[in-house]
mmCIF file of C-alpha atoms and ligand atoms in Angstrom:
data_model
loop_
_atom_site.group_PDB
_atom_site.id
_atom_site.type_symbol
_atom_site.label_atom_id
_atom_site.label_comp_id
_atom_site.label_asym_id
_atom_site.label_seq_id
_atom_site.Cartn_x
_atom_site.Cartn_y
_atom_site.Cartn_z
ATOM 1 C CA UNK A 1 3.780 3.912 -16.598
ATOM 2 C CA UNK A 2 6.148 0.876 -17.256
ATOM 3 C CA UNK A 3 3.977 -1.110 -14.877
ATOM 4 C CA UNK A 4 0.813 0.171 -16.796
ATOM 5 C CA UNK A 5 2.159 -0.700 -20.107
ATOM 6 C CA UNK A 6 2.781 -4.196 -18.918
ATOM 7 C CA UNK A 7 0.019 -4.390 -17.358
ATOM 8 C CA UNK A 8 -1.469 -4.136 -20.361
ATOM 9 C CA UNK A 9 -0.106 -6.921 -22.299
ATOM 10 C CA UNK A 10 -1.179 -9.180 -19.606
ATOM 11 C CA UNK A 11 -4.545 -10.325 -20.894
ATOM 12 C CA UNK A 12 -2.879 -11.273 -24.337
ATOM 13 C CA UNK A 13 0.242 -13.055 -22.262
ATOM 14 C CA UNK A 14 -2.475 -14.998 -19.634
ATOM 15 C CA UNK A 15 -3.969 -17.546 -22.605
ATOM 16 C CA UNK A 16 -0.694 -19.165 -23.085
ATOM 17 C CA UNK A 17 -0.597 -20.133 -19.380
ATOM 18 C CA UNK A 18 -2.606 -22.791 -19.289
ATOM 19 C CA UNK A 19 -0.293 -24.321 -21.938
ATOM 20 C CA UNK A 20 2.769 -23.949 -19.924
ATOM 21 C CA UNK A 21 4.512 -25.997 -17.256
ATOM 22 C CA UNK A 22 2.423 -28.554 -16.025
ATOM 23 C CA UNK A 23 3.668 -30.189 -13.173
ATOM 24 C CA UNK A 24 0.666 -29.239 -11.111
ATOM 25 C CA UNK A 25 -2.128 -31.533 -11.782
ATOM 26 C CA UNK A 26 -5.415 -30.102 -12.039
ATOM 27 C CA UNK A 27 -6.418 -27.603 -9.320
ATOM 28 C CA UNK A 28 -9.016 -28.936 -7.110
ATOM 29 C CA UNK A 29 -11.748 -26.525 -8.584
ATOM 30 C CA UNK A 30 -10.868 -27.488 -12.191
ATOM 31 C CA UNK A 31 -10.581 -31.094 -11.431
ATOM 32 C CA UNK A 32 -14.530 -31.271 -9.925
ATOM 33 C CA UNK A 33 -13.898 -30.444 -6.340
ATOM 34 C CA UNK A 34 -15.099 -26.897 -5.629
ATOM 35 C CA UNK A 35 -12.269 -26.954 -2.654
ATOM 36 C CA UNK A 36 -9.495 -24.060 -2.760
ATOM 37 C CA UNK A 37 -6.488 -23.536 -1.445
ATOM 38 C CA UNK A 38 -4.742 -19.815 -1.132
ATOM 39 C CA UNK A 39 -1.117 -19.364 -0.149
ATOM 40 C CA UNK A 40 -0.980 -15.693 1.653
ATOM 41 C CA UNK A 41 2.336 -14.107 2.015
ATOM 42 C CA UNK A 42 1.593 -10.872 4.075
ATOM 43 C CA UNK A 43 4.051 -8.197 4.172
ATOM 44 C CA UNK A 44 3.910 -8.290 8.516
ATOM 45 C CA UNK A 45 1.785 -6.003 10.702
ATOM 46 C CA UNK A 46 3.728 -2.422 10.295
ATOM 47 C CA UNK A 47 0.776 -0.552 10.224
ATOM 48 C CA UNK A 48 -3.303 -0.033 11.373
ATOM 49 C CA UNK A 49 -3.522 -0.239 7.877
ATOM 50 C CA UNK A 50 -1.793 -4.106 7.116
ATOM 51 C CA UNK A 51 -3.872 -5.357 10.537
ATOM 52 C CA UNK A 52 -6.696 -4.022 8.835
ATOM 53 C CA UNK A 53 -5.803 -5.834 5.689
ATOM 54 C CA UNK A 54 -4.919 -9.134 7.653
ATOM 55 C CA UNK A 55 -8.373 -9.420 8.937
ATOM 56 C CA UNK A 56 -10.142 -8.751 6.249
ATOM 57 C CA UNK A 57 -8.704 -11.226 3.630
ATOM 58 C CA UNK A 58 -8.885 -13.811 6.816
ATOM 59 C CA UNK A 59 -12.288 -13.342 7.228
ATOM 60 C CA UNK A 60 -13.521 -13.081 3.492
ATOM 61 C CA UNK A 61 -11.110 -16.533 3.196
ATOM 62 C CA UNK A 62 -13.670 -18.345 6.140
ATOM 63 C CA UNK A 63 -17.073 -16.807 4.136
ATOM 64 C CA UNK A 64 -15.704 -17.603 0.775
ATOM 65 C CA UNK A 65 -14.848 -21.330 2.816
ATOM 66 C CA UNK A 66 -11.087 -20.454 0.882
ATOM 67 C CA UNK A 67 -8.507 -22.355 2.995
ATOM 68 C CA UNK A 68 -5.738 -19.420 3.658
ATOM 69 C CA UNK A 69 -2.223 -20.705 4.281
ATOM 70 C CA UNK A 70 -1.136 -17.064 5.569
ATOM 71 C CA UNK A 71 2.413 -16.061 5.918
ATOM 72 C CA UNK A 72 4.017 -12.990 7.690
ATOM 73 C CA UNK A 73 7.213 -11.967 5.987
ATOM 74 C CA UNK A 74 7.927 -9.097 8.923
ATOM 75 C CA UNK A 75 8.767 -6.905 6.002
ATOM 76 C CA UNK A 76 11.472 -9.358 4.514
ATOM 77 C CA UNK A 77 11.338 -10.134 1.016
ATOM 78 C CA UNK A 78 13.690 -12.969 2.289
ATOM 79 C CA UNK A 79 10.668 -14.276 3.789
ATOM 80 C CA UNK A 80 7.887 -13.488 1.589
ATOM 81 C CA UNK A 81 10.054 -15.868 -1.200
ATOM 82 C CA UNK A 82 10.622 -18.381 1.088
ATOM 83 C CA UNK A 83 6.819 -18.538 2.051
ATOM 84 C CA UNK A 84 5.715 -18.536 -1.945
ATOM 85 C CA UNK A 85 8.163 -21.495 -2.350
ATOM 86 C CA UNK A 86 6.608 -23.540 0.505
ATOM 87 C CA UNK A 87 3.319 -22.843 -0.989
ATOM 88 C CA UNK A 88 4.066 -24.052 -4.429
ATOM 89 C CA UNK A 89 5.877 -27.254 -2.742
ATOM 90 C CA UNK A 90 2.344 -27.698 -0.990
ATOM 91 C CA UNK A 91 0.798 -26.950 -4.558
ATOM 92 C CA UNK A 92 -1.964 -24.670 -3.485
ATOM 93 C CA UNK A 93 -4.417 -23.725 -5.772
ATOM 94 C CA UNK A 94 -3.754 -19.844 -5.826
ATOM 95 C CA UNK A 95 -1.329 -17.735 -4.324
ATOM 96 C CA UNK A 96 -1.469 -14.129 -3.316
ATOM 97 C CA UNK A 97 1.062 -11.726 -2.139
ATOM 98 C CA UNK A 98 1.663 -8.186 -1.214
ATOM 99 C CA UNK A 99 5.464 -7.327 -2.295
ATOM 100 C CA UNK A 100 7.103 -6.187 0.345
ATOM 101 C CA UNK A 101 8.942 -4.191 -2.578
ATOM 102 C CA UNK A 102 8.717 -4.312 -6.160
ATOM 103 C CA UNK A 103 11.588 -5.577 -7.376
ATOM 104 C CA UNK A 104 13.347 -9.053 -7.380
ATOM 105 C CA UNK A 105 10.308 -11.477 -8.090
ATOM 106 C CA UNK A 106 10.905 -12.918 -11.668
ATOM 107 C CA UNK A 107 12.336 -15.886 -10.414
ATOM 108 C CA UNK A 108 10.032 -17.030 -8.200
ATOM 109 C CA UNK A 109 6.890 -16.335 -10.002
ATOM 110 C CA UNK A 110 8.555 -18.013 -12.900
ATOM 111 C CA UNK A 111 8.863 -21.342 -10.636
ATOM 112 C CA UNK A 112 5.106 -19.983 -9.677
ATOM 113 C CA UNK A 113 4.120 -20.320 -13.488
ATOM 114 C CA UNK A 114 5.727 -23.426 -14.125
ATOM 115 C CA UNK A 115 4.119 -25.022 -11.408
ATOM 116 C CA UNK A 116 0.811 -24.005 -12.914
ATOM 117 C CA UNK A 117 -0.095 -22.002 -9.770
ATOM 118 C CA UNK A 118 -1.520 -18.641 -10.187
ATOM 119 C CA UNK A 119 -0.603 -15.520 -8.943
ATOM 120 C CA UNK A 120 -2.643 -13.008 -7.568
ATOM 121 C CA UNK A 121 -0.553 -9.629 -6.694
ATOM 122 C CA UNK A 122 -2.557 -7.899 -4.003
ATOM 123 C CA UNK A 123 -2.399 -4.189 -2.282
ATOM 124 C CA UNK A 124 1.496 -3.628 -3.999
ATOM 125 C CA UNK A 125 2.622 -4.288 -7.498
ATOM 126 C CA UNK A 126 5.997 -5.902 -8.843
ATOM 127 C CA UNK A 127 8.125 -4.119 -10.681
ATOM 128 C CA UNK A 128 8.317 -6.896 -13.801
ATOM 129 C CA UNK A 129 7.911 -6.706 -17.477
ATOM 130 C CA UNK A 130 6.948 -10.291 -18.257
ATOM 131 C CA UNK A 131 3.375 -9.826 -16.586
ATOM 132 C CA UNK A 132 2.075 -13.310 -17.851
ATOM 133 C CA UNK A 133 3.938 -14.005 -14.442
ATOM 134 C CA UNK A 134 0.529 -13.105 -12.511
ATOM 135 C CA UNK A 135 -3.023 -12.774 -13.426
ATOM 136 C CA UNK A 136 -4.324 -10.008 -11.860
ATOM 137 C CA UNK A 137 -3.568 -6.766 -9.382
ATOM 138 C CA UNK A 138 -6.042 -5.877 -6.983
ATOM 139 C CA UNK A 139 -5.348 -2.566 -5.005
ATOM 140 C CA UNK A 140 -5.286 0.996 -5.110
ATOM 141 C CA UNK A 141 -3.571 3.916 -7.592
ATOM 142 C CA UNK A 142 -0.657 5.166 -5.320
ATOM 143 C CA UNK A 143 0.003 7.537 -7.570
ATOM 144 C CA UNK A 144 -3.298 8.905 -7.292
ATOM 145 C CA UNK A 145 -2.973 9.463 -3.484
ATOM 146 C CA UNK A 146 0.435 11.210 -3.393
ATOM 147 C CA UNK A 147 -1.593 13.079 -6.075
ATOM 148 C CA UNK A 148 -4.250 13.992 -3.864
ATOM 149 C CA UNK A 149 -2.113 14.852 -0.870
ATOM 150 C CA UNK A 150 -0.415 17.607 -3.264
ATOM 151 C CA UNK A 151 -3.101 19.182 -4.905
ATOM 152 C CA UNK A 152 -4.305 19.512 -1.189
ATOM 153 C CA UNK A 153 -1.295 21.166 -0.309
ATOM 154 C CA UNK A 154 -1.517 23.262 -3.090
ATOM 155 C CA UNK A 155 -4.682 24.580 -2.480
ATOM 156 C CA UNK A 156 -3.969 25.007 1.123
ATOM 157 C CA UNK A 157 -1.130 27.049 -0.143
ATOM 158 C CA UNK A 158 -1.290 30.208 1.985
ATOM 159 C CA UNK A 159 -2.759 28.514 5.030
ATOM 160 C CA UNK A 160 0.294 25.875 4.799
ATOM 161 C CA UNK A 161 2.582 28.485 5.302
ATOM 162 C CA UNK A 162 2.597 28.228 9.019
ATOM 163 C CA UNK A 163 6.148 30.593 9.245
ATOM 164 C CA UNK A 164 4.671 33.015 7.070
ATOM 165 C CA UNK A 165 8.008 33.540 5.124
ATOM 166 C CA UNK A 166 6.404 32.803 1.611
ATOM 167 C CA UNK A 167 7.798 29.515 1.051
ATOM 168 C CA UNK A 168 5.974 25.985 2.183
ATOM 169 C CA UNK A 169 8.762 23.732 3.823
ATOM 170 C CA UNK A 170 7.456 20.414 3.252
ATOM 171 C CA UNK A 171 9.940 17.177 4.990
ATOM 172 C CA UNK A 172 8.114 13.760 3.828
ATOM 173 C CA UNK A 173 8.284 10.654 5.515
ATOM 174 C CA UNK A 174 8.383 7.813 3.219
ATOM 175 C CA UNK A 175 7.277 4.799 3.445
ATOM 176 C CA UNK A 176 9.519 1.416 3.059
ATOM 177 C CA UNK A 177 12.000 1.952 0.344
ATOM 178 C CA UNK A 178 11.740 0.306 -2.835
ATOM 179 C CA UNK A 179 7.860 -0.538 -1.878
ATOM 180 C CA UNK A 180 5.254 0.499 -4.340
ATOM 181 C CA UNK A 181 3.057 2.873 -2.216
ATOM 182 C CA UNK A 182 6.597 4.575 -1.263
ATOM 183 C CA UNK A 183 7.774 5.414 -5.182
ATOM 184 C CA UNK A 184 4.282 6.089 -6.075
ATOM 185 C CA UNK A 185 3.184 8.453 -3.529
ATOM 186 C CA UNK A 186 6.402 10.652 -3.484
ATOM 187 C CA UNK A 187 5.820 10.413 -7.778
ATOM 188 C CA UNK A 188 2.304 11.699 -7.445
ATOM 189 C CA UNK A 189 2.773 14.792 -4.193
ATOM 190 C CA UNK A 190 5.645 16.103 -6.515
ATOM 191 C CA UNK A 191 3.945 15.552 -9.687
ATOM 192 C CA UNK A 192 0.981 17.931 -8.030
ATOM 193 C CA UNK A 193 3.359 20.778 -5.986
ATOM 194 C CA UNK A 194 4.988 21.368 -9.703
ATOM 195 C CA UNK A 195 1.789 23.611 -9.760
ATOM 196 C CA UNK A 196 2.901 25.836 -6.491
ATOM 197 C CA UNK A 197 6.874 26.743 -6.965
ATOM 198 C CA UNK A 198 6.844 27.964 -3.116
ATOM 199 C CA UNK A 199 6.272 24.146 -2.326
ATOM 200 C CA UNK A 200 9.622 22.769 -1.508
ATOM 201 C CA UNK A 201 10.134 19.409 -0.275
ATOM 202 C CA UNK A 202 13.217 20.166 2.263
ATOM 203 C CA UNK A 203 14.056 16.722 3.516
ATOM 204 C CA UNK A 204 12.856 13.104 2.730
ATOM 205 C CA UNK A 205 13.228 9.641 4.397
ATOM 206 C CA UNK A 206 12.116 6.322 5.478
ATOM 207 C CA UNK A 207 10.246 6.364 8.445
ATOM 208 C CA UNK A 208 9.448 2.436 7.105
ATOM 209 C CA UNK A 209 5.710 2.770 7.239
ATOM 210 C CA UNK A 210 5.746 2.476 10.925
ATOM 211 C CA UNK A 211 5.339 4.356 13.876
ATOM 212 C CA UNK A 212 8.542 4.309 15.494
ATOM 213 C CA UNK A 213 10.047 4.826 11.990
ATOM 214 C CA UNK A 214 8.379 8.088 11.850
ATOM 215 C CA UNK A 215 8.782 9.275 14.868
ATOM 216 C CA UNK A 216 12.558 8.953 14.728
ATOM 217 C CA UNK A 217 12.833 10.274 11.375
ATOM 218 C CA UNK A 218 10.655 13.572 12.732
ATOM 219 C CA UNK A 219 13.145 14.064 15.663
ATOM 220 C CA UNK A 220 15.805 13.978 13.129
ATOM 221 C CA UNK A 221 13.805 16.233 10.892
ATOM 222 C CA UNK A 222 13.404 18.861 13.983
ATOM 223 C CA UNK A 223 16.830 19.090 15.138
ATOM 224 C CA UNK A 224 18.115 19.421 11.364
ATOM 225 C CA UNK A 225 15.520 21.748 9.823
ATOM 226 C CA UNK A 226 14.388 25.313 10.684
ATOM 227 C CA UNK A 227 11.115 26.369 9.995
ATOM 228 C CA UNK A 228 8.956 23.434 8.688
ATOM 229 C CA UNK A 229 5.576 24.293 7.735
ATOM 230 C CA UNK A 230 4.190 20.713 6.588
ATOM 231 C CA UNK A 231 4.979 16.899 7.032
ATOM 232 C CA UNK A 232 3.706 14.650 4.444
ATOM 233 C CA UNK A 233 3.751 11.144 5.829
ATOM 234 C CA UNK A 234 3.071 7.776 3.610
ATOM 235 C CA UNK A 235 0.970 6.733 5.918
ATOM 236 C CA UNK A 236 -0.722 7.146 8.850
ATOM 237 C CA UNK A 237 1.304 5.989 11.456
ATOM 238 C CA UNK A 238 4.251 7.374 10.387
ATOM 239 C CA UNK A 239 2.271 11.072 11.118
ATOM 240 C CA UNK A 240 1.324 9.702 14.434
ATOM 241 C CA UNK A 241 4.542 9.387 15.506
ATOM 242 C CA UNK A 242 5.371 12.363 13.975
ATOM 243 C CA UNK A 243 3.031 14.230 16.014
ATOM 244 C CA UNK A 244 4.532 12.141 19.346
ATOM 245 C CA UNK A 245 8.004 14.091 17.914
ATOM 246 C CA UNK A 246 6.235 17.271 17.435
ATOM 247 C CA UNK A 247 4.832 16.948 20.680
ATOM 248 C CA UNK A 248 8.050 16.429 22.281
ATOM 249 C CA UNK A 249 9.616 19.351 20.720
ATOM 250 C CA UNK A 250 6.884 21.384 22.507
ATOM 251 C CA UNK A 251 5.027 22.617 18.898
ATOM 252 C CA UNK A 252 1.583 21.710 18.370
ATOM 253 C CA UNK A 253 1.053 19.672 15.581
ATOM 254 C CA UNK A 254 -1.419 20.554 13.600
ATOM 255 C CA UNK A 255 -1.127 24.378 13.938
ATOM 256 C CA UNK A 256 2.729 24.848 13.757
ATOM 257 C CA UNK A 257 3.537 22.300 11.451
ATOM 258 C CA UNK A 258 0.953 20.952 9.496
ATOM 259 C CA UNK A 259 0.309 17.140 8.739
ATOM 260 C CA UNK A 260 -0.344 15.003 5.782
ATOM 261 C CA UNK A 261 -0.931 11.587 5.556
ATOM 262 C CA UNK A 262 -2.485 8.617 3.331
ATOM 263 C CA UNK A 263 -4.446 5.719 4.969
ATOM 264 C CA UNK A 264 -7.573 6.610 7.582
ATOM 265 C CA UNK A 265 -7.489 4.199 9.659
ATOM 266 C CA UNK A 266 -8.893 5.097 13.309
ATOM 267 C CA UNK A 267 -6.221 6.087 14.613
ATOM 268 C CA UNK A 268 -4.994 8.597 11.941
ATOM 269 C CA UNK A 269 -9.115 9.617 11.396
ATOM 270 C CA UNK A 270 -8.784 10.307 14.945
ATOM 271 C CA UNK A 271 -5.946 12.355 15.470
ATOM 272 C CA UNK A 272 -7.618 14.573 12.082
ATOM 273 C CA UNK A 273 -10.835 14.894 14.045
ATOM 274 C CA UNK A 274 -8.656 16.389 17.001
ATOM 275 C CA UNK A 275 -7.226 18.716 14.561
ATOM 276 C CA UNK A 276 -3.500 17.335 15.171
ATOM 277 C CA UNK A 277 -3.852 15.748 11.328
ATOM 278 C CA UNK A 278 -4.855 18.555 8.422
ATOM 279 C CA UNK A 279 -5.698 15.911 5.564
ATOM 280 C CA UNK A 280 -5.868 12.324 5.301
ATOM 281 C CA UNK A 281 -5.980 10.699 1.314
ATOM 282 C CA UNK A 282 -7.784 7.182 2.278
ATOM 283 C CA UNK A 283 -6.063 3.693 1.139
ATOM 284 C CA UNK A 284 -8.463 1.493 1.422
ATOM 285 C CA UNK A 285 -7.337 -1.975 2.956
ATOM 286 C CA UNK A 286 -10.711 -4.418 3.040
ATOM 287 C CA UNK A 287 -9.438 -5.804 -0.109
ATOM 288 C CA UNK A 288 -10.465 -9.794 1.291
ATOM 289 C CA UNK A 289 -13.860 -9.925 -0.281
ATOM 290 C CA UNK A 290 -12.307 -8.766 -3.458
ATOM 291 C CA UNK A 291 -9.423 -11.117 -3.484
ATOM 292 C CA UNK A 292 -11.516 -14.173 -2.913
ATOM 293 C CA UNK A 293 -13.916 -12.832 -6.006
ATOM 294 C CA UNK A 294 -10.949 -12.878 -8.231
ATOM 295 C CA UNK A 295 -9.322 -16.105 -6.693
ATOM 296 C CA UNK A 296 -12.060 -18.622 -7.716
ATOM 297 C CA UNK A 297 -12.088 -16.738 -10.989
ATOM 298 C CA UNK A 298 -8.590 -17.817 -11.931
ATOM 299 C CA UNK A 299 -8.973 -20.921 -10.123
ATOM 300 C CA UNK A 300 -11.776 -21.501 -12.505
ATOM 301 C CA UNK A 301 -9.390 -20.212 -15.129
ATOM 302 C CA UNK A 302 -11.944 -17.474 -16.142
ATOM 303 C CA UNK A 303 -10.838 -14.154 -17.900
ATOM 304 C CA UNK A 304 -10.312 -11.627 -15.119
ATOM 305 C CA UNK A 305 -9.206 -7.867 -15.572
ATOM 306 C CA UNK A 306 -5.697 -7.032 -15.823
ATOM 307 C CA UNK A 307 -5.758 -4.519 -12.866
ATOM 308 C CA UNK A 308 -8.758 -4.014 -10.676
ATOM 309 C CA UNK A 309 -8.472 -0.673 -8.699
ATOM 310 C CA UNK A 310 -10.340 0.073 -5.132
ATOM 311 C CA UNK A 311 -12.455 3.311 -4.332
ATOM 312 C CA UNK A 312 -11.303 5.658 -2.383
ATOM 313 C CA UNK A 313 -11.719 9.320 -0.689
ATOM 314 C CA UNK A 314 -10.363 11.825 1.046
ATOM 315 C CA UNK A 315 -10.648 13.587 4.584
ATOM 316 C CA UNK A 316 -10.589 17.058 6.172
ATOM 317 C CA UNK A 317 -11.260 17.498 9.918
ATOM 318 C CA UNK A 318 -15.172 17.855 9.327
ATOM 319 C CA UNK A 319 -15.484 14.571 7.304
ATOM 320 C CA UNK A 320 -13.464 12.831 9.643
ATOM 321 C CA UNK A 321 -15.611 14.283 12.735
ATOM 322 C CA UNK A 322 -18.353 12.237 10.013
ATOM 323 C CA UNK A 323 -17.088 9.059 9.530
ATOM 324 C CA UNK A 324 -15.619 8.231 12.737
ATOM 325 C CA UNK A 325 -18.478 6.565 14.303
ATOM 326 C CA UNK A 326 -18.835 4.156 11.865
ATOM 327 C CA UNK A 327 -14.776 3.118 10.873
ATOM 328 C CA UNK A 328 -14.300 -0.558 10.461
ATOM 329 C CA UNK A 329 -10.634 0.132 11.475
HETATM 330 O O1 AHR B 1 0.798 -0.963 0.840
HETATM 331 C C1 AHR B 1 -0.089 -0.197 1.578
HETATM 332 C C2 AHR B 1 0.642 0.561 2.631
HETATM 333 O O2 AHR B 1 1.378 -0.332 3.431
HETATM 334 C C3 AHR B 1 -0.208 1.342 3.602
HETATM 335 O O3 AHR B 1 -0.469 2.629 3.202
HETATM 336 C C4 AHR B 1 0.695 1.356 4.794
HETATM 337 O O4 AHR B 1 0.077 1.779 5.960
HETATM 338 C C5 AHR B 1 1.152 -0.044 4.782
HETATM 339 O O5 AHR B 1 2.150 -0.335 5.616
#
């Protein structure tokens, strides 16, 4: 909501940019030559989902004939400042980021906005109130898919309770903490179990939006907790190597405990066609074509909206069975 509310202000806040810190001269675009330059800084490669990502604002960079300086932070907000400081020392025309979390970015977007470089915030929001610090946000409601992971569950109710003892055991892996997607799925799964009271969530961790992350975390989970009926992972990779734990553990995942997760990338889509996933909420990573869009708009310094949101579905085992064939990633 705070993010919302700021987010709202942000149109009124963005006219008195142009009128502040000049030390950039006159982007390329504004200045004649139809030339731009975007400063990346990825979050790393933790996931299907961020490869997927990678690629597609690389290639909608080369058709959009955007030169990308692209930066991989290996999940280090350390590096992801560092990286936005070289590019406003190269004074690029636009830079674009994915917060590794979303806290701790006034400062630098400050020196952003003083250098007259703007700031597109991509796939994760900051945390910030002064939002004349960036332009736009292009990405997806988290809230809304922890949202539709619970209501899910909740529907699923009786079929979730795979120990049949009347209350659903739910352990959730989390993704990285202090990240966006992380504090806005867990918001919006318990926001939606309020409506079963047998929906309790037993245990909760970072599996770090990775594989190995979630498959340690599940191993912990299994040795700690009796009777879990239902894993609800942040994304899919952590429930893949959940379902290596499970595996190991000799259940079948699945059937004795039940998975969640939010993503569908191939893998994940996969392992829900095989029936080892029960429901998959998608995030939907090509967000390149869109990012380019918006980045010769506010090159261009035209009026662009405050948040721009991406479409997105969910899967059961028979629209996964579907959609497979024809998966970008
Ligand atoms: O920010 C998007 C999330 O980050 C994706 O759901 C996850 O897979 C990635 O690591």
């Amino acid at each position: 909501m705070k993010r919302l509310m700021a987010a709202a202000t942000s149109l009124v806040l963005a006219g008195s940019l142009a009128a502040c810190g000049d030390d950039k001269p006159e982007t390329s675009a504004a200045s004649g030559d139809d030339s731009i330059t975007m400063g990346f800084a990825q979050v790393g490669a933790e996931s299907g989902w961020r490869t997927a990502n990678t690629k597609s604002v690389q290639e909608a960079a080369k058709a959009a004939g955007i030169e990308l300086k692209f930066s991989d932070a290996q999940q280090k907000q350390e590096n992801q400042l560092k990286a936005i400081r070289s590019f406003i020392q190269q004074k690029v025309d636009v830079i674009s980021f994915s917060p590794v979390v979303e806290t701790g970015w006034d400062t630098v977007l400050m020196e952003a906005k003083r250098a007259n470089i703007p700031v597109i915030l991509t796939d994760r929001a900051v945390d910030s109130k002064d939002t004349s610090l960036y332009k736009t946000f292009l990405g997806s409601d988290f809230v809304l898919e922890g949202k539709k992971a619970g209501e899910w569950l909740v529907k699923q109710a009786d079929a979730a309770d795979v120990n049949k003892d009347g209350a659903i055991k739910v352990v959730e892996l989390q993704g990285t903490t202090g990240a966006a997607p992380a504090i806005d799925r867990k918001e919006g799964f318990e926001e939606a179990m309020k409506a079963n009271p047998k929906i309790a969530i037993a245990a909760s961790q970072t599996g770090d939006f990775t594989r190995d992350g979630g498959k340690k975390v599940m191993e912990s989970f299994l040795k700690a907790q009796k009777d879990i009926d239902v894993v609800f992972a942040h994304n899919d990779d952590m429930g893949l190597g959940a379902i290596e734990a499970i595996e190991a553990a000799g259940k079948k995942p699945g059937k004795d405990i039940q998975i969640i997760t939010i993503d569908a990338v191939k893998d994940g889509m996969t392992a829900l066609a095989e029936g080892k996933i029960n429901y998959i909420v998608e995030c939907n990573p090509l967000l390149g074509p869109q990012l380019m869009d918006l980045a010769k708009k506010v090159v261009a310094k035209q009026d662009v909206p405050q948040r721009v949101l991406t479409e997105e579905t969910a899967f059961d085992q028979a629209a996964a069975k579907a959609a497979l064939a024809s998966r970008q990633y």
